[in-house]
PDB file of C-alpha atoms (C1' of nucleotides) in Angstrom:
ATOM      1  CA  MET A   1     -12.587 -11.369  -1.653  1.00 76.00           C
ATOM      2  CA  PRO A   2     -13.720  -8.001  -0.841  1.00 89.00           C
ATOM      3  CA  GLU A   3     -16.446  -7.220  -3.139  1.00 91.00           C
ATOM      4  CA  LEU A   4     -19.199  -4.063  -2.805  1.00 93.00           C
ATOM      5  CA  PRO A   5     -20.876  -5.204   0.202  1.00 92.00           C
ATOM      6  CA  GLU A   6     -17.542  -5.869   1.984  1.00 91.00           C
ATOM      7  CA  VAL A   7     -16.290  -2.711   1.063  1.00 92.00           C
ATOM      8  CA  GLU A   8     -19.224  -1.101   1.833  1.00 92.00           C
ATOM      9  CA  THR A   9     -18.864  -2.480   5.239  1.00 91.00           C
ATOM     10  CA  ILE A  10     -15.580  -1.690   5.956  1.00 91.00           C
ATOM     11  CA  ALA A  11     -15.653   1.804   4.601  1.00 93.00           C
ATOM     12  CA  ASN A  12     -18.257   2.533   6.955  1.00 92.00           C
ATOM     13  CA  GLY A  13     -16.424   0.992  10.054  1.00 90.00           C
ATOM     14  CA  LEU A  14     -13.244   3.146   9.345  1.00 93.00           C
ATOM     15  CA  ASN A  15     -15.668   6.638   9.057  1.00 94.00           C
ATOM     16  CA  LYS A  16     -17.106   5.659  12.352  1.00 92.00           C
ATOM     17  CA  ARG A  17     -13.486   5.033  13.916  1.00 93.00           C
ATOM     18  CA  VAL A  18     -11.491   7.355  12.560  1.00 95.00           C
ATOM     19  CA  ALA A  19     -13.824  10.644  11.095  1.00 96.00           C
ATOM     20  CA  GLY A  20     -12.060  13.695  12.221  1.00 97.00           C
ATOM     21  CA  ASP A  21      -9.039  12.087  13.183  1.00 97.00           C
ATOM     22  CA  VAL A  22      -5.718  13.674  12.158  1.00 98.00           C
ATOM     23  CA  ILE A  23      -3.268  11.766  10.606  1.00 98.00           C
ATOM     24  CA  GLU A  24       0.409  12.740  12.624  1.00 98.00           C
ATOM     25  CA  SER A  25       2.849  10.031  10.626  1.00 97.00           C
ATOM     26  CA  VAL A  26       2.945   7.578   8.391  1.00 97.00           C
ATOM     27  CA  TRP A  27       5.360   4.679   8.050  1.00 97.00           C
ATOM     28  CA  ILE A  28       5.373   2.660   4.488  1.00 96.00           C
ATOM     29  CA  GLY A  29       7.032  -0.573   3.678  1.00 94.00           C
ATOM     30  CA  SER A  30       9.557  -1.301   1.319  1.00 90.00           C
ATOM     31  CA  ARG A  31       7.313  -3.223  -0.933  1.00 89.00           C
ATOM     32  CA  THR A  32       6.128  -0.726  -4.056  1.00 87.00           C
ATOM     33  CA  GLN A  33       3.695  -3.524  -5.154  1.00 88.00           C
ATOM     34  CA  PRO A  34       0.871  -2.023  -3.216  1.00 92.00           C
ATOM     35  CA  LEU A  35       1.683   1.575  -4.186  1.00 93.00           C
ATOM     36  CA  LYS A  36      -0.129   3.166  -6.764  1.00 93.00           C
ATOM     37  CA  SER A  37       1.386   6.571  -6.097  1.00 93.00           C
ATOM     38  CA  PRO A  38       4.988   6.780  -5.064  1.00 93.00           C
ATOM     39  CA  ALA A  39       5.542   6.642  -1.310  1.00 94.00           C
ATOM     40  CA  GLN A  40       6.972   9.897  -0.431  1.00 94.00           C
ATOM     41  CA  GLU A  41       4.049  11.253  -2.589  1.00 95.00           C
ATOM     42  CA  ILE A  42       1.551   9.194  -0.130  1.00 96.00           C
ATOM     43  CA  ALA A  43       3.181  10.002   3.113  1.00 96.00           C
ATOM     44  CA  ARG A  44       3.708  13.971   2.105  1.00 96.00           C
ATOM     45  CA  VAL A  45      -0.158  13.973   1.648  1.00 97.00           C
ATOM     46  CA  LEU A  46      -1.130  11.807   4.419  1.00 97.00           C
ATOM     47  CA  GLU A  47       0.974  13.425   7.176  1.00 97.00           C
ATOM     48  CA  GLY A  48      -0.944  16.500   8.923  1.00 97.00           C
ATOM     49  CA  ALA A  49      -4.257  15.807   6.932  1.00 97.00           C
ATOM     50  CA  ARG A  50      -7.225  15.517   8.954  1.00 98.00           C
ATOM     51  CA  VAL A  51      -9.691  12.447   7.614  1.00 97.00           C
ATOM     52  CA  GLU A  52     -13.093  14.217   7.024  1.00 97.00           C
ATOM     53  CA  ARG A  53     -14.979  11.156   6.208  1.00 96.00           C
ATOM     54  CA  VAL A  54     -14.426   7.516   4.801  1.00 96.00           C
ATOM     55  CA  ARG A  55     -16.973   5.846   2.016  1.00 96.00           C
ATOM     56  CA  ARG A  56     -17.027   3.476  -0.720  1.00 95.00           C
ATOM     57  CA  VAL A  57     -16.512   4.249  -4.442  1.00 95.00           C
ATOM     58  CA  GLY A  58     -17.353   1.007  -6.662  1.00 94.00           C
ATOM     59  CA  LYS A  59     -14.800  -1.494  -4.664  1.00 94.00           C
ATOM     60  CA  HIS A  60     -12.505   1.555  -3.539  1.00 95.00           C
ATOM     61  CA  ILE A  61     -12.238   2.908   0.107  1.00 95.00           C
ATOM     62  CA  VAL A  62     -11.933   6.750  -0.531  1.00 96.00           C
ATOM     63  CA  ALA A  63     -10.802   8.732   2.240  1.00 97.00           C
ATOM     64  CA  ASP A  64     -11.592  12.200   2.126  1.00 97.00           C
ATOM     65  CA  LEU A  65      -8.461  14.523   3.483  1.00 98.00           C
ATOM     66  CA  SER A  66      -8.428  17.841   4.406  1.00 97.00           C
ATOM     67  CA  GLU A  67      -5.743  20.658   5.870  1.00 96.00           C
ATOM     68  CA  ALA A  68      -5.786  20.195   9.665  1.00 93.00           C
ATOM     69  CA  LYS A  69      -4.462  23.080  10.508  1.00 89.00           C
ATOM     70  CA  ARG A  70      -5.796  25.695   7.927  1.00 84.00           C
ATOM     71  CA  ASN A  71      -9.756  25.279   8.321  1.00 88.00           C
ATOM     72  CA  HIS A  72     -10.107  21.925   6.805  1.00 91.00           C
ATOM     73  CA  LYS A  73      -9.504  23.315   3.290  1.00 96.00           C
ATOM     74  CA  PRO A  74      -9.607  20.021   1.052  1.00 97.00           C
ATOM     75  CA  ARG A  75      -6.373  18.763   0.506  1.00 97.00           C
ATOM     76  CA  ALA A  76      -6.700  15.219  -1.653  1.00 97.00           C
ATOM     77  CA  GLN A  77      -8.279  12.114  -1.515  1.00 97.00           C
ATOM     78  CA  TRP A  78      -6.692   8.836  -0.234  1.00 97.00           C
ATOM     79  CA  VAL A  79      -7.946   5.728  -2.565  1.00 96.00           C
ATOM     80  CA  ILE A  80      -7.555   2.393  -1.067  1.00 96.00           C
ATOM     81  CA  HIS A  81      -8.574  -0.916  -3.266  1.00 95.00           C
ATOM     82  CA  LEU A  82      -8.085  -4.076  -1.106  1.00 94.00           C
ATOM     83  CA  GLY A  83      -7.607  -6.492  -4.025  1.00 93.00           C
ATOM     84  CA  MET A  84      -8.112 -10.000  -2.870  1.00 89.00           C
ATOM     85  CA  THR A  85      -6.813 -10.022   0.620  1.00 90.00           C
ATOM     86  CA  GLY A  86      -6.075  -6.311   1.325  1.00 92.00           C
ATOM     87  CA  GLN A  87      -7.374  -5.160   5.352  1.00 92.00           C
ATOM     88  CA  MET A  88      -7.638  -1.807   6.441  1.00 93.00           C
ATOM     89  CA  LEU A  89      -7.454  -2.051  10.159  1.00 91.00           C
ATOM     90  CA  VAL A  90      -8.081   0.624  13.317  1.00 92.00           C
ATOM     91  CA  ALA A  91      -5.547  -0.789  15.697  1.00 91.00           C
ATOM     92  CA  GLN A  92      -3.652   0.227  18.631  1.00 93.00           C
ATOM     93  CA  PRO A  93      -0.281   1.072  18.857  1.00 95.00           C
ATOM     94  CA  GLU A  94       0.491  -1.721  21.117  1.00 94.00           C
ATOM     95  CA  SER A  95      -0.820  -4.639  19.021  1.00 92.00           C
ATOM     96  CA  GLU A  96       1.294  -6.656  17.182  1.00 91.00           C
ATOM     97  CA  ILE A  97       2.255  -5.940  14.065  1.00 92.00           C
ATOM     98  CA  GLN A  98       1.525  -8.279  11.480  1.00 91.00           C
ATOM     99  CA  LYS A  99       3.103 -10.019   8.742  1.00 90.00           C
ATOM    100  CA  HIS A 100       2.888  -7.848   5.106  1.00 93.00           C
ATOM    101  CA  THR A 101       1.916  -4.645   6.805  1.00 95.00           C
ATOM    102  CA  HIS A 102       2.729  -2.238   4.099  1.00 96.00           C
ATOM    103  CA  LEU A 103       1.465   1.067   5.786  1.00 96.00           C
ATOM    104  CA  ILE A 104       0.624   2.407   9.385  1.00 97.00           C
ATOM    105  CA  ALA A 105      -0.627   5.874   9.681  1.00 97.00           C
ATOM    106  CA  LYS A 106      -0.637   7.263  13.351  1.00 98.00           C
ATOM    107  CA  LEU A 107      -3.721   9.118  14.301  1.00 97.00           C
ATOM    108  CA  ALA A 108      -3.630  11.652  16.963  1.00 98.00           C
ATOM    109  CA  SER A 109      -6.219   9.765  18.908  1.00 97.00           C
ATOM    110  CA  GLY A 110      -3.545   7.262  19.622  1.00 97.00           C
ATOM    111  CA  LYS A 111      -4.919   5.016  17.365  1.00 95.00           C
ATOM    112  CA  GLU A 112      -3.472   3.402  14.332  1.00 95.00           C
ATOM    113  CA  LEU A 113      -4.303   2.534  10.780  1.00 95.00           C
ATOM    114  CA  ARG A 114      -2.670  -0.485   9.282  1.00 95.00           C
ATOM    115  CA  PHE A 115      -3.007  -1.687   5.635  1.00 95.00           C
ATOM    116  CA  VAL A 116      -2.150  -5.345   5.443  1.00 94.00           C
ATOM    117  CA  ASP A 117      -2.043  -7.195   1.956  1.00 94.00           C
ATOM    118  CA  PRO A 118      -0.280 -10.471   2.340  1.00 92.00           C
ATOM    119  CA  ARG A 119      -1.137 -11.068  -1.882  1.00 91.00           C
ATOM    120  CA  MET A 120      -0.403  -7.452  -2.675  1.00 92.00           C
ATOM    121  CA  PHE A 121      -2.968  -7.361  -5.187  1.00 93.00           C
ATOM    122  CA  GLY A 122      -4.555  -4.024  -3.516  1.00 94.00           C
ATOM    123  CA  LYS A 123      -3.275  -0.628  -4.075  1.00 95.00           C
ATOM    124  CA  LEU A 124      -2.942   2.740  -2.474  1.00 96.00           C
ATOM    125  CA  GLN A 125      -2.698   5.976  -4.234  1.00 96.00           C
ATOM    126  CA  VAL A 126      -3.556   9.932  -3.516  1.00 96.00           C
ATOM    127  CA  VAL A 127      -5.254  12.052  -5.939  1.00 96.00           C
ATOM    128  CA  PRO A 128      -6.512  15.275  -6.073  1.00 96.00           C
ATOM    129  CA  ALA A 129      -9.625  16.345  -3.861  1.00 96.00           C
ATOM    130  CA  ALA A 130     -13.068  15.667  -5.353  1.00 95.00           C
ATOM    131  CA  SER A 131     -11.199  13.936  -8.183  1.00 94.00           C
ATOM    132  CA  PHE A 132     -11.842  10.056  -7.813  1.00 94.00           C
ATOM    133  CA  LYS A 133     -14.571   8.247  -9.738  1.00 91.00           C
ATOM    134  CA  ALA A 134     -15.474   4.664 -10.230  1.00 91.00           C
ATOM    135  CA  PRO A 135     -14.877   3.598 -13.790  1.00 90.00           C
ATOM    136  CA  GLY A 136     -18.199   2.371 -14.216  1.00 92.00           C
ATOM    137  CA  ALA A 137     -21.828   2.723 -12.734  1.00 93.00           C
ATOM    138  CA  GLU A 138     -22.581   2.113  -9.256  1.00 93.00           C
ATOM    139  CA  PRO A 139     -24.519  -0.990  -9.048  1.00 94.00           C
ATOM    140  CA  ILE A 140     -26.836   0.013  -6.203  1.00 92.00           C
ATOM    141  CA  ASN A 141     -29.763   1.931  -7.527  1.00 82.00           C
ATOM    142  CA  ALA A 142     -28.527   2.153 -11.013  1.00 88.00           C
ATOM    143  CA  ASP A 143     -30.844   3.778 -13.397  1.00 91.00           C
ATOM    144  CA  ARG A 144     -32.623   0.839 -14.662  1.00 93.00           C
ATOM    145  CA  GLU A 145     -32.474   2.087 -18.291  1.00 93.00           C
ATOM    146  CA  HIS A 146     -28.894   2.350 -18.361  1.00 93.00           C
ATOM    147  CA  PHE A 147     -28.265  -0.566 -17.042  1.00 95.00           C
ATOM    148  CA  ALA A 148     -30.180  -2.591 -19.681  1.00 94.00           C
ATOM    149  CA  GLN A 149     -28.024  -0.182 -22.021  1.00 93.00           C
ATOM    150  CA  LEU A 150     -24.579  -1.598 -20.712  1.00 94.00           C
ATOM    151  CA  PHE A 151     -24.768  -5.128 -22.021  1.00 94.00           C
ATOM    152  CA  LYS A 152     -26.072  -4.041 -25.356  1.00 92.00           C
ATOM    153  CA  GLY A 153     -24.321  -5.593 -28.364  1.00 91.00           C
ATOM    154  CA  ARG A 154     -21.739  -7.140 -25.774  1.00 94.00           C
ATOM    155  CA  LYS A 155     -20.749 -10.463 -27.275  1.00 93.00           C
ATOM    156  CA  THR A 156     -18.759 -11.335 -23.694  1.00 94.00           C
ATOM    157  CA  PRO A 157     -20.565 -13.784 -21.527  1.00 95.00           C
ATOM    158  CA  ILE A 158     -23.289 -12.003 -19.171  1.00 96.00           C
ATOM    159  CA  LYS A 159     -20.578 -13.205 -16.091  1.00 95.00           C
ATOM    160  CA  SER A 160     -17.482 -11.315 -17.766  1.00 95.00           C
ATOM    161  CA  ALA A 161     -19.521  -8.388 -18.221  1.00 95.00           C
ATOM    162  CA  LEU A 162     -20.752  -8.460 -14.742  1.00 95.00           C
ATOM    163  CA  LEU A 163     -17.374  -8.706 -13.367  1.00 95.00           C
ATOM    164  CA  ASN A 164     -16.277  -5.516 -15.802  1.00 95.00           C
ATOM    165  CA  GLN A 165     -15.528  -2.880 -13.603  1.00 94.00           C
ATOM    166  CA  ALA A 166     -16.002  -0.231 -16.753  1.00 93.00           C
ATOM    167  CA  LEU A 167     -19.369  -1.332 -16.801  1.00 94.00           C
ATOM    168  CA  LEU A 168     -20.550  -1.570 -13.085  1.00 94.00           C
ATOM    169  CA  SER A 169     -18.053  -1.181 -10.345  1.00 94.00           C
ATOM    170  CA  GLY A 170     -18.130  -3.241  -7.489  1.00 94.00           C
ATOM    171  CA  ILE A 171     -19.487  -6.781  -8.348  1.00 94.00           C
ATOM    172  CA  GLY A 172     -16.906  -9.544  -8.081  1.00 92.00           C
ATOM    173  CA  ASN A 173     -17.152 -13.185  -8.387  1.00 92.00           C
ATOM    174  CA  ILE A 174     -19.223 -14.006  -5.329  1.00 91.00           C
ATOM    175  CA  TYR A 175     -22.146 -11.296  -6.027  1.00 93.00           C
ATOM    176  CA  ALA A 176     -21.574 -11.941 -10.166  1.00 94.00           C
ATOM    177  CA  ASP A 177     -22.319 -16.104  -9.330  1.00 94.00           C
ATOM    178  CA  GLU A 178     -25.335 -15.566  -6.602  1.00 94.00           C
ATOM    179  CA  SER A 179     -27.313 -12.392  -8.873  1.00 95.00           C
ATOM    180  CA  LEU A 180     -26.904 -14.979 -11.985  1.00 96.00           C
ATOM    181  CA  PHE A 181     -28.705 -17.883  -9.872  1.00 96.00           C
ATOM    182  CA  ARG A 182     -31.469 -15.503  -8.519  1.00 96.00           C
ATOM    183  CA  ALA A 183     -32.061 -14.457 -12.059  1.00 96.00           C
ATOM    184  CA  GLY A 184     -32.259 -17.477 -13.411  1.00 97.00           C
ATOM    185  CA  ILE A 185     -29.544 -17.174 -16.075  1.00 96.00           C
ATOM    186  CA  ARG A 186     -26.422 -19.277 -17.109  1.00 95.00           C
ATOM    187  CA  PRO A 187     -23.304 -17.659 -16.477  1.00 95.00           C
ATOM    188  CA  ARG A 188     -22.199 -18.112 -20.391  1.00 94.00           C
ATOM    189  CA  ARG A 189     -24.860 -16.374 -21.965  1.00 95.00           C
ATOM    190  CA  ARG A 190     -23.781 -13.640 -24.547  1.00 95.00           C
ATOM    191  CA  ALA A 191     -24.584 -10.164 -22.604  1.00 95.00           C
ATOM    192  CA  ALA A 192     -26.089  -9.128 -25.686  1.00 95.00           C
ATOM    193  CA  SER A 193     -28.687 -12.712 -25.758  1.00 95.00           C
ATOM    194  CA  LEU A 194     -30.479 -11.419 -22.247  1.00 96.00           C
ATOM    195  CA  THR A 195     -33.731 -10.325 -23.122  1.00 95.00           C
ATOM    196  CA  LYS A 196     -35.349  -7.406 -21.734  1.00 95.00           C
ATOM    197  CA  LYS A 197     -37.165  -9.329 -19.331  1.00 96.00           C
ATOM    198  CA  GLU A 198     -33.760 -11.541 -18.239  1.00 96.00           C
ATOM    199  CA  LEU A 199     -32.160  -7.615 -17.878  1.00 96.00           C
ATOM    200  CA  GLU A 200     -35.000  -6.627 -15.464  1.00 96.00           C
ATOM    201  CA  LYS A 201     -34.479  -9.685 -13.137  1.00 96.00           C
ATOM    202  CA  LEU A 202     -31.037  -9.598 -13.287  1.00 96.00           C
ATOM    203  CA  TYR A 203     -30.994  -6.109 -12.425  1.00 96.00           C
ATOM    204  CA  ASP A 204     -33.509  -6.743  -9.420  1.00 96.00           C
ATOM    205  CA  ALA A 205     -31.302  -9.896  -8.591  1.00 96.00           C
ATOM    206  CA  ILE A 206     -28.392  -7.452  -8.012  1.00 96.00           C
ATOM    207  CA  GLN A 207     -30.466  -5.013  -5.615  1.00 96.00           C
ATOM    208  CA  GLU A 208     -31.416  -7.821  -3.616  1.00 95.00           C
ATOM    209  CA  VAL A 209     -28.020  -9.872  -3.575  1.00 94.00           C
ATOM    210  CA  LEU A 210     -26.187  -6.592  -2.775  1.00 94.00           C
ATOM    211  CA  ALA A 211     -28.775  -5.074  -0.034  1.00 94.00           C
ATOM    212  CA  GLU A 212     -28.891  -8.654   1.907  1.00 93.00           C
ATOM    213  CA  ALA A 213     -25.159  -9.359   1.766  1.00 92.00           C
ATOM    214  CA  ILE A 214     -24.971  -5.312   3.227  1.00 92.00           C
ATOM    215  CA  ALA A 215     -26.997  -6.321   5.774  1.00 90.00           C
ATOM    216  CA  ALA A 216     -25.251  -9.533   6.821  1.00 88.00           C
ATOM    217  CA  GLY A 217     -21.983  -7.570   6.804  1.00 83.00           C
ATOM    218  CA  GLY A 218     -20.412  -8.992   3.759  1.00 79.00           C
ATOM    219  CA  SER A 219     -18.946 -12.626   2.881  1.00 72.00           C
ATOM    220  CA  SER A 220     -15.981 -14.041   4.882  1.00 68.00           C
ATOM    221  CA  VAL A 221     -14.409 -16.325   2.329  1.00 66.00           C
ATOM    222  CA  SER A 222     -10.607 -15.809   1.946  1.00 58.00           C
ATOM    223  CA  ASP A 223      -9.643 -13.662   4.892  1.00 57.00           C
ATOM    224  CA  TYR A 224     -12.322 -10.893   4.883  1.00 62.00           C
ATOM    225  CA  VAL A 225     -12.465  -8.872   8.011  1.00 62.00           C
ATOM    226  CA  ASP A 226     -14.229  -5.359   8.434  1.00 67.00           C
ATOM    227  CA  ALA A 227     -12.191  -2.564  10.070  1.00 65.00           C
ATOM    228  CA  ASP A 228     -12.755  -4.201  13.738  1.00 70.00           C
ATOM    229  CA  GLY A 229     -11.176  -7.242  12.347  1.00 67.00           C
ATOM    230  CA  GLU A 230     -14.837  -8.823  12.495  1.00 69.00           C
ATOM    231  CA  GLU A 231     -15.882 -11.425  10.182  1.00 68.00           C
ATOM    232  CA  GLY A 232     -19.129 -11.018   7.860  1.00 77.00           C
ATOM    233  CA  PHE A 233     -21.759 -14.037   7.692  1.00 74.00           C
ATOM    234  CA  PHE A 234     -23.082 -13.483   4.480  1.00 81.00           C
ATOM    235  CA  GLN A 235     -21.309 -16.789   2.999  1.00 76.00           C
ATOM    236  CA  LEU A 236     -23.590 -18.881   5.140  1.00 75.00           C
ATOM    237  CA  GLN A 237     -26.525 -17.305   2.397  1.00 82.00           C
ATOM    238  CA  HIS A 238     -24.515 -18.096  -0.467  1.00 88.00           C
ATOM    239  CA  ARG A 239     -26.553 -20.343  -3.097  1.00 92.00           C
ATOM    240  CA  VAL A 240     -24.091 -21.448  -5.668  1.00 93.00           C
ATOM    241  CA  TYR A 241     -20.952 -19.787  -4.851  1.00 91.00           C
ATOM    242  CA  GLN A 242     -18.319 -22.324  -3.485  1.00 89.00           C
ATOM    243  CA  ARG A 243     -21.138 -25.267  -3.368  1.00 91.00           C
ATOM    244  CA  GLU A 244     -19.409 -27.164  -6.293  1.00 91.00           C
ATOM    245  CA  GLY A 245     -21.302 -30.360  -6.366  1.00 91.00           C
ATOM    246  CA  GLU A 246     -23.900 -29.662  -3.342  1.00 91.00           C
ATOM    247  CA  PRO A 247     -27.527 -29.692  -4.202  1.00 93.00           C
ATOM    248  CA  CYS A 248     -29.252 -26.835  -5.511  1.00 94.00           C
ATOM    249  CA  PHE A 249     -31.271 -25.123  -2.841  1.00 95.00           C
ATOM    250  CA  THR A 250     -34.593 -24.801  -5.232  1.00 96.00           C
ATOM    251  CA  CYS A 251     -34.277 -28.266  -7.246  1.00 96.00           C
ATOM    252  CA  LYS A 252     -31.623 -30.834  -5.701  1.00 95.00           C
ATOM    253  CA  THR A 253     -29.608 -30.568  -8.753  1.00 94.00           C
ATOM    254  CA  PRO A 254     -25.752 -30.723  -8.086  1.00 93.00           C
ATOM    255  CA  ILE A 255     -24.285 -27.300  -8.463  1.00 93.00           C
ATOM    256  CA  LYS A 256     -22.017 -26.976 -11.504  1.00 92.00           C
ATOM    257  CA  ARG A 257     -18.714 -25.303 -11.647  1.00 92.00           C
ATOM    258  CA  ILE A 258     -17.237 -24.060 -14.579  1.00 92.00           C
ATOM    259  CA  VAL A 259     -14.530 -21.814 -15.666  1.00 91.00           C
ATOM    260  CA  ILE A 260     -15.143 -18.485 -17.561  1.00 93.00           C
ATOM    261  CA  ALA A 261     -12.194 -15.907 -18.433  1.00 89.00           C
ATOM    262  CA  GLY A 262     -10.187 -17.825 -15.752  1.00 87.00           C
ATOM    263  CA  ARG A 263     -12.711 -17.151 -12.936  1.00 91.00           C
ATOM    264  CA  SER A 264     -14.277 -19.902 -11.434  1.00 92.00           C
ATOM    265  CA  SER A 265     -18.257 -19.709 -12.264  1.00 93.00           C
ATOM    266  CA  HIS A 266     -20.865 -21.472 -10.378  1.00 94.00           C
ATOM    267  CA  TYR A 267     -24.671 -22.470 -11.253  1.00 95.00           C
ATOM    268  CA  CYS A 268     -27.585 -24.502 -10.840  1.00 95.00           C
ATOM    269  CA  GLY A 269     -27.979 -26.259 -14.673  1.00 94.00           C
ATOM    270  CA  LYS A 270     -31.340 -26.941 -14.072  1.00 96.00           C
ATOM    271  CA  CYS A 271     -32.815 -23.401 -12.440  1.00 97.00           C
ATOM    272  CA  GLN A 272     -30.444 -21.395 -14.761  1.00 96.00           C
ATOM    273  CA  LYS A 273     -31.139 -20.778 -18.577  1.00 95.00           C
TER     274      LYS A 273
ATOM    275  C1'  DA B   1     -13.860  -0.675 -30.088  1.00 60.97           C
ATOM    276  C1'  DC B   2     -13.858  -5.058 -28.015  1.00 60.97           C
ATOM    277  C1'  DT B   3     -12.955  -9.222 -26.231  1.00 60.97           C
ATOM    278  C1'  DA B   4      -9.385 -12.751 -24.595  1.00 60.97           C
ATOM    279  C1'  DT B   5      -5.324 -14.260 -22.553  1.00 60.97           C
ATOM    280  C1'  DT B   6      -1.316 -13.363 -19.113  1.00 60.97           C
ATOM    281  C1'  DT B   7       0.441 -11.291 -15.250  1.00 60.97           C
ATOM    282  C1'  DC B   8       1.097 -10.246 -10.584  1.00 60.97           C
ATOM    283  C1'  DC B   9       1.566 -12.480  -5.506  1.00 60.97           C
ATOM    284  C1'  DT B  10       1.231 -15.939  -1.424  1.00 60.97           C
ATOM    285  C1'  DG B  11      -0.851 -18.548   1.071  1.00 60.97           C
ATOM    286  C1'  DG B  12      -3.407 -22.737   1.923  1.00 60.97           C
ATOM    287  C1'  DA B  13      -4.388 -27.227   0.113  1.00 60.97           C
ATOM    288  C1'  DT B  14      -3.293 -31.551  -2.192  1.00 60.97           C
ATOM    289  C1'  DG B  15      -0.311 -35.464  -3.241  1.00 60.97           C
ATOM    290  C1'  DC B  16       3.623 -38.257  -3.050  1.00 60.97           C
TER     291       DC B  16
ATOM    292  C1'  DT C   1       6.641 -35.001   8.329  1.00 60.97           C
ATOM    293  C1'  DG C   2       8.286 -32.383   4.432  1.00 60.97           C
ATOM    294  C1'  DC C   3       8.591 -31.068   0.035  1.00 60.97           C
ATOM    295  C1'  DA C   4       6.969 -29.560  -4.385  1.00 60.97           C
ATOM    296  C1'  DT C   5       3.045 -28.500  -6.862  1.00 60.97           C
ATOM    297  C1'  DC C   6      -1.143 -26.410  -7.898  1.00 60.97           C
ATOM    298  C1'  DC C   7      -4.630 -22.887  -7.266  1.00 60.97           C
ATOM    299  C1'  DA C   8      -7.763 -18.494  -5.724  1.00 60.97           C
ATOM    300  C1'  DG C   9      -8.507 -13.778  -8.285  1.00 60.97           C
ATOM    301  C1'  DG C  10      -9.370  -8.064  -9.267  1.00 60.97           C
ATOM    302  C1'  DA C  11      -7.555  -5.601 -12.642  1.00 60.97           C
ATOM    303  C1'  DA C  12      -3.791  -4.073 -15.366  1.00 60.97           C
ATOM    304  C1'  DA C  13      -1.071  -5.281 -19.063  1.00 60.97           C
ATOM    305  C1'  DT C  14      -0.942  -7.613 -23.593  1.00 60.97           C
ATOM    306  C1'  DA C  15      -2.435  -9.723 -27.663  1.00 60.97           C
ATOM    307  C1'  DG C  16      -5.391 -10.787 -31.008  1.00 60.97           C
TER     308       DG C  16
END
DNA sequence: ACTATTTCCTGGATGC
DNA sequence: TGCATCCAGGAAATAG
């Protein structure tokens, strides 16, 4: 499932491959589930647009589009959310079109951008130029004071708070569990119950985990691949996520799995308080 | 204003 | 081997 490190890897890969290219034509499949903007509007905005650059905002991929024929004047933003199983691939036209392909953008260079999403939790939309904002704070290098402030008075479990994109945009199930383990905090703890010291540790843990995961090209669980179809390898460094019953790397106690707000949560009962 | 629960969806895993 | 059932989960919608 693509979270911040995976989306960062994909967005950087896409930027490298398609920045400066021009979208000549767009095909959109019949499924409307992955479309947050009407299909006709997406096609109209993308066709004839130049991709200025592609970057990550929260868990979203944002492509800044300009007028290819009018001095690169800003046109719109193409916002892509990969959901659980979404992929945005750069492909050659002759490569086979895989099942669950919902959009194909033909580029002037001859390459194609293909959006593939079996489970259709992903979303495509177009918004006015320079308008897209993540709902919450950027976890990387977030202001420490602001970070602590986010959890004040919240009765919800810290795990749920970390997954709440309106607070922090970009953290998902993997990195929430991994960060809480490194900070020594149990996922069910009420967010408001965290001490100042614990909030500091959590902040540091998030920075560390995200930086390491980005360096590793993300975690390939489920069907995550980057823009080139390559897998990341941070899953090899997971200390608790999907390690139920396996020994904690620190104390050998079997890792526990519980369900919080419908999401599986993994932790060490001895190392996390 | 918050918080908790349900819903969307398909493929892979599991069980008989 | 085949078929039914269950489960994963991001975020929006719904309910409390």
